[in-house]
Short mmCIF file of N, CA and C in Angstrom, two decimals:
data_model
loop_
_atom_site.label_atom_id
_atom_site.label_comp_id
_atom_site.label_asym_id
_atom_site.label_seq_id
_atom_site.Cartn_x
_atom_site.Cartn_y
_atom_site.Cartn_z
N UNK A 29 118.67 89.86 110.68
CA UNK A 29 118.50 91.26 111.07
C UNK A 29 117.01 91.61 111.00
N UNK A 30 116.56 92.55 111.75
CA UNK A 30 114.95 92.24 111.76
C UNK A 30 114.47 93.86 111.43
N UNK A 31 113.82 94.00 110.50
CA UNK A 31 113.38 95.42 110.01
C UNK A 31 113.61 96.24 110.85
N UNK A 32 113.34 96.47 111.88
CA UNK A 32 113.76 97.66 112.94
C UNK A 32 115.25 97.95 112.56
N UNK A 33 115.59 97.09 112.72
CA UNK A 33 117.24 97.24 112.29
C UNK A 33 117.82 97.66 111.51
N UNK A 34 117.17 96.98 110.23
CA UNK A 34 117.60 97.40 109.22
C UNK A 34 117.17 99.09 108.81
N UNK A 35 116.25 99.06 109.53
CA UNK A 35 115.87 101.24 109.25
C UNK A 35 116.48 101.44 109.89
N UNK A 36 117.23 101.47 111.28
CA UNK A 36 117.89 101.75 111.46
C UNK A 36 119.26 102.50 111.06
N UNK A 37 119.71 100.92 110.19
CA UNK A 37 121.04 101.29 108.88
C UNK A 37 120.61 101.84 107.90
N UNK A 38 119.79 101.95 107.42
CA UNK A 38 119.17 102.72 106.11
C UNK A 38 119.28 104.25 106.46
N UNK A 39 118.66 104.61 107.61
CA UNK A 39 118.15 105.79 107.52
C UNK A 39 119.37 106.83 108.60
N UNK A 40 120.25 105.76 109.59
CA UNK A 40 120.53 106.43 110.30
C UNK A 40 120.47 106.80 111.68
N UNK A 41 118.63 106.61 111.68
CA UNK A 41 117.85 107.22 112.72
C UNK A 41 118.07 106.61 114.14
N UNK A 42 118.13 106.69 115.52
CA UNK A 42 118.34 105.71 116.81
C UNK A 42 117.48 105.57 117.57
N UNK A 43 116.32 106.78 117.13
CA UNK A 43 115.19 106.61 117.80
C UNK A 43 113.99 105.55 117.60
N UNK A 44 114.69 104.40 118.40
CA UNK A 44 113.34 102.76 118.19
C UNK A 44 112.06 103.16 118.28
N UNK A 45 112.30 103.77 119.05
CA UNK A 45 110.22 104.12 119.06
C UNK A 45 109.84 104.94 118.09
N UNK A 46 110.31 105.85 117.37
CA UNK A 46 109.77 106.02 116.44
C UNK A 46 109.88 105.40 115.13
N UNK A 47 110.96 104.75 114.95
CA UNK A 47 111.14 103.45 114.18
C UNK A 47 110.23 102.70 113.93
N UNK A 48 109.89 102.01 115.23
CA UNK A 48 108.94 101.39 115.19
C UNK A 48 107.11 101.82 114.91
N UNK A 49 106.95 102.92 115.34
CA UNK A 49 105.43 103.28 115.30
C UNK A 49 105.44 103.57 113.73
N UNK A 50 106.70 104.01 112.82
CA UNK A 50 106.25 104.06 110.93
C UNK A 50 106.27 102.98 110.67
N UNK A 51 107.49 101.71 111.33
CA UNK A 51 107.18 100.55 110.62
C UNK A 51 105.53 100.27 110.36
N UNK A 52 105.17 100.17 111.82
CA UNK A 52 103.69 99.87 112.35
C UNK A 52 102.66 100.49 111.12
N UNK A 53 102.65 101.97 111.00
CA UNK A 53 102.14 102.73 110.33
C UNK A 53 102.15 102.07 109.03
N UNK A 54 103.27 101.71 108.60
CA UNK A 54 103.49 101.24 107.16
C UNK A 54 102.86 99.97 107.06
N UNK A 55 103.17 99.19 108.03
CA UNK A 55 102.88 98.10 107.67
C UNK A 55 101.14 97.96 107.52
N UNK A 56 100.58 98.71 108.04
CA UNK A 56 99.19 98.85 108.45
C UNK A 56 98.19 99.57 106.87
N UNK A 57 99.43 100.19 106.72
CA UNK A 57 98.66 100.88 105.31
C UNK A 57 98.91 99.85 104.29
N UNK A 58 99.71 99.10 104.46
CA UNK A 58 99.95 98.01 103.09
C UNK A 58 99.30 97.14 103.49
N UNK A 59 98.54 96.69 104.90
CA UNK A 59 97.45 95.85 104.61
C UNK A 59 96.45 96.00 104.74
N UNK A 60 95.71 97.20 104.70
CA UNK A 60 94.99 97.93 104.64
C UNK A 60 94.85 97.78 102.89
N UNK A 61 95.83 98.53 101.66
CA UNK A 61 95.63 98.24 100.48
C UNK A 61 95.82 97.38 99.92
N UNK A 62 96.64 96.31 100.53
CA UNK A 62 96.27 95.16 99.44
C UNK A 62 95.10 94.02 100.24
N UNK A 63 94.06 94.49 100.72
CA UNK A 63 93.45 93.37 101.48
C UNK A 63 93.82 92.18 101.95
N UNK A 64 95.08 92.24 103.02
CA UNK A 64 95.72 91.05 103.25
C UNK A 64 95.45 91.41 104.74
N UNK A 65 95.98 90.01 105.44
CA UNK A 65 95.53 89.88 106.78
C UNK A 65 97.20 90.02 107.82
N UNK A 66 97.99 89.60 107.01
CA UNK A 66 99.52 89.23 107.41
C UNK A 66 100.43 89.77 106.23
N UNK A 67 101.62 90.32 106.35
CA UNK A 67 102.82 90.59 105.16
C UNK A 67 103.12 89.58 104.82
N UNK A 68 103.15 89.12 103.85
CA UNK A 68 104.02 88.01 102.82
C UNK A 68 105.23 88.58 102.60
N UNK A 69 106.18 88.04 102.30
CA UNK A 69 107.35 87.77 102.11
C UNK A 69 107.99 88.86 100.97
N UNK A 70 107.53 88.74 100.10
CA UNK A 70 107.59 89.87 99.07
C UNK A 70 107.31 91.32 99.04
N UNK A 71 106.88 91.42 100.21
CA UNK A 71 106.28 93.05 100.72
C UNK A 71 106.91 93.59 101.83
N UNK A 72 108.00 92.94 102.65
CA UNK A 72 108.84 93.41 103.42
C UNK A 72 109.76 94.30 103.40
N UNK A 73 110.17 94.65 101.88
CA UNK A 73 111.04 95.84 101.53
C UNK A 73 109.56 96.93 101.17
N UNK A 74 109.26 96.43 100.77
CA UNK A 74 107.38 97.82 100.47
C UNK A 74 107.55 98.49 102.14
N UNK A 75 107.19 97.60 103.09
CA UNK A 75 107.26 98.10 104.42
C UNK A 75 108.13 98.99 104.59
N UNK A 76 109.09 98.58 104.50
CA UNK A 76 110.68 99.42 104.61
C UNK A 76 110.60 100.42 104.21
N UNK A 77 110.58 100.58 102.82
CA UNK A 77 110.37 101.58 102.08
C UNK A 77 109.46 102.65 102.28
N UNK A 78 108.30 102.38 102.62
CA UNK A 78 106.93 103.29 103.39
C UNK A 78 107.94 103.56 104.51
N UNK A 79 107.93 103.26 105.25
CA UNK A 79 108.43 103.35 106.53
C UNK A 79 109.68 104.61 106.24
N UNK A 80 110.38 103.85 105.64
CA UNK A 80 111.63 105.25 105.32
C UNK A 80 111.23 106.84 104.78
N UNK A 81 110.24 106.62 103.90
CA UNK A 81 109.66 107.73 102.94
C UNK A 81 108.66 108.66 104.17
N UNK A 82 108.02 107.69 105.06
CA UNK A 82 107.41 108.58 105.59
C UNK A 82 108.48 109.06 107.08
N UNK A 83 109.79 108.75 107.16
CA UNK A 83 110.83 109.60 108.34
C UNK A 83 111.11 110.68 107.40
N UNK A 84 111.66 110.26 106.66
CA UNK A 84 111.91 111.27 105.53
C UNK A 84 111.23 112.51 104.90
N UNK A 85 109.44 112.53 105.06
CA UNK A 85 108.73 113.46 104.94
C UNK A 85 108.68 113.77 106.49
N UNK A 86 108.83 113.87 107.61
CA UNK A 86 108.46 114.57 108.69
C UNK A 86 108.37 115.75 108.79
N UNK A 87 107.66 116.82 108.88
CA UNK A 87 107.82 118.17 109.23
C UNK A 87 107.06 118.68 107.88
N UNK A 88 106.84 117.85 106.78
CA UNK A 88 106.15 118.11 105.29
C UNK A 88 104.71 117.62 105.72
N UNK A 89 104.12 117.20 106.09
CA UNK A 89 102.81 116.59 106.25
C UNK A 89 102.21 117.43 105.96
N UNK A 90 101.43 117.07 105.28
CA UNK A 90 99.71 117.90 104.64
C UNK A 90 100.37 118.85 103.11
N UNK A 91 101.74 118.58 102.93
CA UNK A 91 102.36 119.81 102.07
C UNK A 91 101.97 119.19 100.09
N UNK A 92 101.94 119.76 99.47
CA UNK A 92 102.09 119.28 98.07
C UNK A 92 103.57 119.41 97.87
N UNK A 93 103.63 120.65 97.62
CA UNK A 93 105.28 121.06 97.43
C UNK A 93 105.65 122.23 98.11
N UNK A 94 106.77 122.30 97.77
CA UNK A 94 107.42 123.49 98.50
C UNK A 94 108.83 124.11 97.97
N UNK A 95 109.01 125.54 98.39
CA UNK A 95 109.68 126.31 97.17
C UNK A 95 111.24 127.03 98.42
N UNK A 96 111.90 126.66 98.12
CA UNK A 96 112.84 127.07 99.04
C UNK A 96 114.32 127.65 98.44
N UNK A 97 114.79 128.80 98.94
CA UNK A 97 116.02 129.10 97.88
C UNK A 97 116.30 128.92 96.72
N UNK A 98 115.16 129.01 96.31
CA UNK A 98 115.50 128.73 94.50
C UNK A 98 115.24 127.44 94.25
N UNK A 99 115.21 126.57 95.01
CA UNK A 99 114.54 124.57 94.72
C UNK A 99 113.38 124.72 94.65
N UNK A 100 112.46 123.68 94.32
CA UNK A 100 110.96 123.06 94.38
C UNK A 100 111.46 121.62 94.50
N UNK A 101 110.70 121.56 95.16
CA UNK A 101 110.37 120.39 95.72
C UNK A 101 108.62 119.63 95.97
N UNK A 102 108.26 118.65 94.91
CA UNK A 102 107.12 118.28 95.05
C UNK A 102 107.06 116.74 96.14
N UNK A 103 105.78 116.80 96.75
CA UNK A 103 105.53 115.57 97.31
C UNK A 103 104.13 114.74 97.04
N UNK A 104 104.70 113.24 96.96
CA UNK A 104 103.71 112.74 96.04
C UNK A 104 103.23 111.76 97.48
N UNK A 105 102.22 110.90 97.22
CA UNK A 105 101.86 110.48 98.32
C UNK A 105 102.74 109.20 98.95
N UNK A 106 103.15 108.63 97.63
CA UNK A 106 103.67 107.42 97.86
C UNK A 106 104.29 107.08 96.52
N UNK A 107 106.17 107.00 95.86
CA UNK A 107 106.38 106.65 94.53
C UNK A 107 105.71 105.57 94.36
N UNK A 108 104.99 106.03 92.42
CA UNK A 108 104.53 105.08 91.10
C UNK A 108 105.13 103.62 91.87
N UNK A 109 106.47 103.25 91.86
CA UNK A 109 106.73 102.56 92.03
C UNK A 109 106.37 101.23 93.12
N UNK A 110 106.37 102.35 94.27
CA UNK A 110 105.17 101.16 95.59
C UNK A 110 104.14 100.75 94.96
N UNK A 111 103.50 101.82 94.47
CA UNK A 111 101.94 100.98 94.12
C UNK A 111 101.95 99.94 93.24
N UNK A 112 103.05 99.99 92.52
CA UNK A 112 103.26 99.03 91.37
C UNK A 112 103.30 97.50 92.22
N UNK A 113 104.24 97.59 92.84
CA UNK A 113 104.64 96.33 93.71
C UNK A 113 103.02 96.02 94.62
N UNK A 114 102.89 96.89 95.36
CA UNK A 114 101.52 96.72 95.99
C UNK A 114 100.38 96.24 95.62
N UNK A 115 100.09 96.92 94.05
CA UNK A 115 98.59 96.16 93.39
C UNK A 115 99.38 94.67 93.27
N UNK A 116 100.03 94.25 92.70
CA UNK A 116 100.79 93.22 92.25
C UNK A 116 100.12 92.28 93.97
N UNK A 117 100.27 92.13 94.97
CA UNK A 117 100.12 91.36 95.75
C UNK A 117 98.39 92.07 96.65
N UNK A 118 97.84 92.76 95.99
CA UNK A 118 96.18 93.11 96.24
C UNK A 118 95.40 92.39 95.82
N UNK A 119 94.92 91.76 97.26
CA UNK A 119 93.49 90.94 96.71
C UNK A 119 91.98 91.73 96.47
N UNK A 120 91.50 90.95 95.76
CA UNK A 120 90.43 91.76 95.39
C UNK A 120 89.30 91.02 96.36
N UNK A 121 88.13 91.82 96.43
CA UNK A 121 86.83 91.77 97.24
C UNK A 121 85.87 91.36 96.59
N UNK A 122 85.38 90.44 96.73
CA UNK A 122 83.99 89.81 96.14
C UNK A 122 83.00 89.12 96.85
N UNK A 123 81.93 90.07 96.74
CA UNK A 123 80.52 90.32 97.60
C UNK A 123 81.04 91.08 98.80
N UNK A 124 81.67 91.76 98.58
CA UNK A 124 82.38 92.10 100.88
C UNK A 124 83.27 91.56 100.96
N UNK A 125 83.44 90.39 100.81
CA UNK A 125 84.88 89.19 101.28
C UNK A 125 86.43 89.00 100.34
N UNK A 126 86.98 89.06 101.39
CA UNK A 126 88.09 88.86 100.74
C UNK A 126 88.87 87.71 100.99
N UNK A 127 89.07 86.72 100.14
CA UNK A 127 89.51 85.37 100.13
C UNK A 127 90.95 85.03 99.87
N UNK A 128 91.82 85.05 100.88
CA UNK A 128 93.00 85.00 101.37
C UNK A 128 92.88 83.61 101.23
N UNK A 129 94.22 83.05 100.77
CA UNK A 129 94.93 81.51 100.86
C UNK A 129 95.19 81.49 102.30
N UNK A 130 95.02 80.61 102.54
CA UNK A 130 95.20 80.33 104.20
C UNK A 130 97.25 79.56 104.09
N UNK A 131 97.66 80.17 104.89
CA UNK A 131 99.57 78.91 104.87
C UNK A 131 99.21 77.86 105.52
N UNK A 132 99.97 76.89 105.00
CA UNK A 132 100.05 75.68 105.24
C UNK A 132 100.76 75.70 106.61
#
């Protein structure tokens, strides 16, 4: 089953193209922070997960929180929890460069 898909079943949603442009989005910000060049294997639910969180905020963008019928509701940028997984597979930069294992 190939991530598109699977947000699909997760979330519900039928609209592929926009499916696809958060995957994209997501996937772009997670290699963007962990200085990687390609997703490894272990970061494919991180994707997902970005990807879901940000269908899920639509129409909230730019918001902290928000107060509605008696709820609050705060928004954080991204759950403790991603980043946890994320630093965990972040390479670090030394002199400028970042030195990725090349796959066999």
């Amino acid at each position: 089953m190939t991530d598109l898909e699977k947000l699909k079943k997760l979330t519900g949603e039928s609209d592929e193209e926009l499916l696809s442009l958060l995957l994209e989005e997501a996937e772009s910000f997670v290699l963007s922070y962990t200085n990687r060049k390609k997703i490894t294997s272990g970061l494919d639910k991180t994707v997902r997960d970005l990807a879901v969180i940000a269908l899920n905020r639509r129409g909230t963008e730019g918001e902290d929180s928000r107060s509605a019928a008696g709820e609050s509701y705060s928004f954080e940028s991204a759950p403790k929890s991603i980043y946890e997984i994320l630093n965990k597979y972040r390479l670090a930069k030394i002199g400028g460069k970042v030195h990725e294992t090349k796959a066999e």
